[in-house]
Amino acid sequence: PIRSAMGPIINWGQPNSIVRFVYHVTGRQFRGLMFSDPPSVVWNHFVQYLDLLNQQFTLRIGSINIYLIWIVILGAVVFLKRDRPTLYLLAAIWVINVFWGVNYHIVDIDSYYIPSFLVAAVCMGFGLKLVLDRARNMKLMVAGAGALIVLGSLFCNFSRMDRSNQFMVENYVRDLLRPLPRNSLVIS
């Protein structure tokens, strides 16, 4: 509230009073977008999430799709047998993240699912380790296949994910900092 009362250039939500500060911190302006959709829309969001999850763990080489989601499931089974508390923690992170995401009605929801993708990636790592451990006489081949998955994902997705020609954030920061006096301190 103190900084907001000084009228800064960026004053999101104008939290210049205690009441407006509480509204800002609790996300009151977004309440209409959260947990307000009927079950059919929430279900559609969940189906879209599953499609997005599958996209994250599918290696595309030309017209060939190599589905890797099974390795994620295998890794979850490894956790189930070896380390249930960790599985419960990962499952809680995944469920809370997905539950919140499918109930938040915004266009750019994809980035909100990153924690669930990280959980899946951790499980995938343990799934790959299990495959490597089981392939005793083919360890080099399995390790090579794992390396190909990583390098193939990088190669196949780089052009689609390359943001090196996008300068919106850089321009935004430059526009924000330009009017400030030299050696100013910005706390954000």
Short mmCIF file of C-alpha atoms in Angstrom, two decimals:
data_model
loop_
_atom_site.label_atom_id
_atom_site.label_comp_id
_atom_site.label_asym_id
_atom_site.label_seq_id
_atom_site.Cartn_x
_atom_site.Cartn_y
_atom_site.Cartn_z
CA PRO A 1 0.00 0.00 0.00
CA ILE A 2 2.85 2.40 0.70
CA ARG A 3 4.47 2.14 -2.72
CA SER A 4 1.10 2.11 -4.48
CA ALA A 5 0.15 5.38 -2.77
CA MET A 6 3.18 7.01 -4.49
CA GLY A 7 1.59 6.47 -7.92
CA PRO A 8 4.18 4.24 -9.64
CA ILE A 9 4.07 3.63 -13.41
CA ILE A 10 2.94 0.04 -12.85
CA ASN A 11 0.35 -0.14 -10.10
CA TRP A 12 -1.48 -3.41 -10.76
CA GLY A 13 -4.74 -3.45 -8.85
CA GLN A 14 -3.88 -0.14 -7.15
CA PRO A 15 -3.33 -1.68 -3.70
CA ASN A 16 -3.13 1.76 -2.05
CA SER A 17 -5.32 0.85 0.93
CA ILE A 18 -5.48 -2.15 3.23
CA VAL A 19 -8.74 -3.35 1.63
CA ARG A 20 -7.39 -3.03 -1.93
CA PHE A 21 -4.13 -4.67 -0.81
CA VAL A 22 -6.07 -7.69 0.52
CA TYR A 23 -8.07 -7.83 -2.74
CA HIS A 24 -4.80 -7.74 -4.68
CA VAL A 25 -3.05 -10.44 -2.64
CA THR A 26 -6.07 -12.78 -2.68
CA GLY A 27 -6.64 -12.37 -6.43
CA ARG A 28 -10.17 -11.04 -6.01
CA GLN A 29 -10.29 -9.70 -9.57
CA PHE A 30 -9.80 -13.23 -10.89
CA ARG A 31 -12.49 -14.92 -8.77
CA GLY A 32 -14.92 -14.88 -11.67
CA LEU A 33 -12.46 -17.00 -13.66
CA MET A 34 -11.88 -19.60 -10.94
CA PHE A 35 -14.20 -22.47 -10.07
CA SER A 36 -17.06 -20.90 -11.99
CA ASP A 37 -17.42 -23.25 -14.98
CA PRO A 38 -20.00 -26.03 -15.20
CA PRO A 39 -18.69 -29.62 -14.89
CA SER A 40 -18.86 -30.17 -18.67
CA VAL A 41 -16.44 -27.28 -19.29
CA VAL A 42 -14.13 -28.45 -16.49
CA TRP A 43 -14.13 -31.92 -18.08
CA ASN A 44 -13.23 -30.39 -21.47
CA HIS A 45 -10.37 -28.51 -19.80
CA PHE A 46 -9.16 -31.78 -18.27
CA VAL A 47 -9.26 -33.52 -21.67
CA GLN A 48 -7.30 -30.59 -23.14
CA TYR A 49 -4.79 -30.94 -20.30
CA LEU A 50 -4.36 -34.67 -21.01
CA ASP A 51 -3.76 -33.85 -24.68
CA LEU A 52 -1.19 -31.24 -23.68
CA LEU A 53 0.49 -33.70 -21.29
CA ASN A 54 0.66 -36.28 -24.08
CA GLN A 55 2.18 -33.65 -26.40
CA GLN A 56 4.89 -32.93 -23.83
CA PHE A 57 5.88 -36.60 -23.75
CA THR A 58 5.59 -37.46 -27.43
CA LEU A 59 8.64 -37.43 -29.67
CA ARG A 60 7.72 -36.35 -33.21
CA ILE A 61 10.10 -37.29 -35.97
CA GLY A 62 8.55 -36.21 -39.25
CA SER A 63 5.22 -38.01 -39.45
CA ILE A 64 6.20 -40.58 -36.80
CA ASN A 65 5.03 -40.13 -33.21
CA ILE A 66 6.81 -41.98 -30.43
CA TYR A 67 4.60 -41.90 -27.34
CA LEU A 68 6.66 -41.79 -24.14
CA ILE A 69 3.87 -41.27 -21.59
CA TRP A 70 4.09 -44.97 -20.72
CA ILE A 71 7.54 -44.32 -19.25
CA VAL A 72 5.97 -41.71 -16.93
CA ILE A 73 3.42 -44.29 -15.75
CA LEU A 74 6.21 -46.85 -15.30
CA GLY A 75 8.12 -44.34 -13.15
CA ALA A 76 5.03 -43.77 -10.97
CA VAL A 77 4.85 -47.54 -10.45
CA VAL A 78 8.52 -47.51 -9.41
CA PHE A 79 7.72 -44.86 -6.80
CA LEU A 80 4.70 -46.88 -5.65
CA LYS A 81 6.90 -49.90 -4.94
CA ARG A 82 10.02 -48.14 -3.62
CA ASP A 83 9.08 -44.80 -2.11
CA ARG A 84 5.39 -44.26 -1.39
CA PRO A 85 5.80 -41.00 0.58
CA THR A 86 7.53 -39.41 -2.41
CA LEU A 87 4.84 -40.73 -4.73
CA TYR A 88 2.18 -39.26 -2.45
CA LEU A 89 3.95 -35.90 -2.49
CA LEU A 90 4.32 -35.93 -6.26
CA ALA A 91 0.72 -37.06 -6.68
CA ALA A 92 -0.49 -34.26 -4.41
CA ILE A 93 1.45 -31.68 -6.42
CA TRP A 94 0.05 -33.10 -9.66
CA VAL A 95 -3.56 -33.32 -8.45
CA ILE A 96 -3.60 -29.84 -6.91
CA ASN A 97 -1.96 -28.29 -9.96
CA VAL A 98 -4.27 -29.97 -12.46
CA PHE A 99 -7.38 -29.39 -10.31
CA TRP A 100 -6.57 -25.71 -10.05
CA GLY A 101 -5.70 -25.45 -13.75
CA VAL A 102 -8.84 -27.10 -15.13
CA ASN A 103 -10.94 -24.84 -12.91
CA TYR A 104 -9.24 -21.61 -13.99
CA HIS A 105 -10.85 -20.31 -17.16
CA ILE A 106 -8.16 -18.40 -19.05
CA VAL A 107 -6.79 -18.69 -22.56
CA ASP A 108 -3.08 -19.06 -21.70
CA ILE A 109 -3.45 -21.82 -19.12
CA ASP A 110 -0.66 -24.01 -20.55
CA SER A 111 2.14 -22.44 -18.49
CA TYR A 112 0.15 -22.98 -15.28
CA TYR A 113 0.55 -26.74 -15.79
CA ILE A 114 4.37 -26.68 -15.61
CA PRO A 115 4.46 -28.17 -12.06
CA SER A 116 2.48 -31.20 -13.24
CA PHE A 117 4.82 -31.61 -16.22
CA LEU A 118 7.80 -31.49 -13.85
CA VAL A 119 6.20 -34.23 -11.73
CA ALA A 120 5.73 -36.30 -14.89
CA ALA A 121 9.35 -35.66 -15.91
CA VAL A 122 10.61 -36.88 -12.51
CA CYS A 123 8.51 -40.03 -12.88
CA MET A 124 9.80 -40.45 -16.43
CA GLY A 125 13.38 -40.35 -15.15
CA PHE A 126 12.67 -43.16 -12.69
CA GLY A 127 10.84 -45.10 -15.41
CA LEU A 128 13.87 -44.81 -17.68
CA LYS A 129 16.13 -45.91 -14.82
CA LEU A 130 13.99 -49.02 -14.33
CA VAL A 131 14.19 -49.83 -18.05
CA LEU A 132 17.96 -49.33 -17.91
CA ASP A 133 18.28 -51.54 -14.84
CA ARG A 134 16.22 -54.32 -16.44
CA ALA A 135 18.11 -54.27 -19.71
CA ARG A 136 21.28 -55.78 -18.23
CA ASN A 137 22.97 -56.86 -21.41
CA MET A 138 21.60 -53.94 -23.44
CA LYS A 139 22.48 -51.06 -21.09
CA LEU A 140 24.43 -49.20 -23.73
CA MET A 141 21.55 -49.50 -26.21
CA VAL A 142 18.96 -48.36 -23.66
CA ALA A 143 21.18 -45.47 -22.54
CA GLY A 144 21.59 -44.51 -26.19
CA ALA A 145 17.82 -44.65 -26.66
CA GLY A 146 17.40 -42.37 -23.64
CA ALA A 147 19.93 -39.93 -25.08
CA LEU A 148 18.11 -40.08 -28.42
CA ILE A 149 14.84 -39.23 -26.67
CA VAL A 150 16.39 -36.14 -25.11
CA LEU A 151 18.27 -35.03 -28.21
CA GLY A 152 15.36 -35.95 -30.48
CA SER A 153 12.97 -33.88 -28.37
CA LEU A 154 15.34 -30.94 -28.52
CA PHE A 155 15.83 -31.26 -32.28
CA CYS A 156 12.18 -31.90 -33.14
CA ASN A 157 10.74 -29.17 -30.92
CA PHE A 158 13.35 -26.44 -31.21
CA SER A 159 11.84 -24.61 -34.19
CA ARG A 160 8.36 -24.73 -32.63
CA MET A 161 9.56 -23.49 -29.24
CA ASP A 162 12.24 -21.01 -30.36
CA ARG A 163 11.43 -17.57 -28.94
CA SER A 164 14.73 -15.87 -29.82
CA ASN A 165 12.96 -13.42 -32.15
CA GLN A 166 10.39 -12.31 -29.58
CA PHE A 167 11.29 -9.13 -27.72
CA MET A 168 8.10 -8.30 -25.83
CA VAL A 169 9.55 -8.92 -22.36
CA GLU A 170 12.83 -7.21 -23.18
CA ASN A 171 10.97 -4.17 -24.55
CA TYR A 172 8.69 -4.13 -21.53
CA VAL A 173 11.62 -4.07 -19.09
CA ARG A 174 13.46 -1.47 -21.16
CA ASP A 175 10.35 0.77 -21.21
CA LEU A 176 9.98 0.31 -17.47
CA LEU A 177 13.60 1.13 -16.65
CA ARG A 178 14.22 3.93 -19.19
CA PRO A 179 12.60 6.77 -17.18
CA LEU A 180 14.34 5.80 -13.93
CA PRO A 181 17.33 7.82 -12.69
CA ARG A 182 20.75 6.22 -12.99
CA ASN A 183 21.58 3.65 -10.24
CA SER A 184 17.94 3.33 -9.20
CA LEU A 185 16.83 0.28 -7.27
CA VAL A 186 13.79 -1.60 -8.59
CA ILE A 187 12.05 -4.01 -6.25
CA SER A 188 9.51 -6.19 -7.98
#
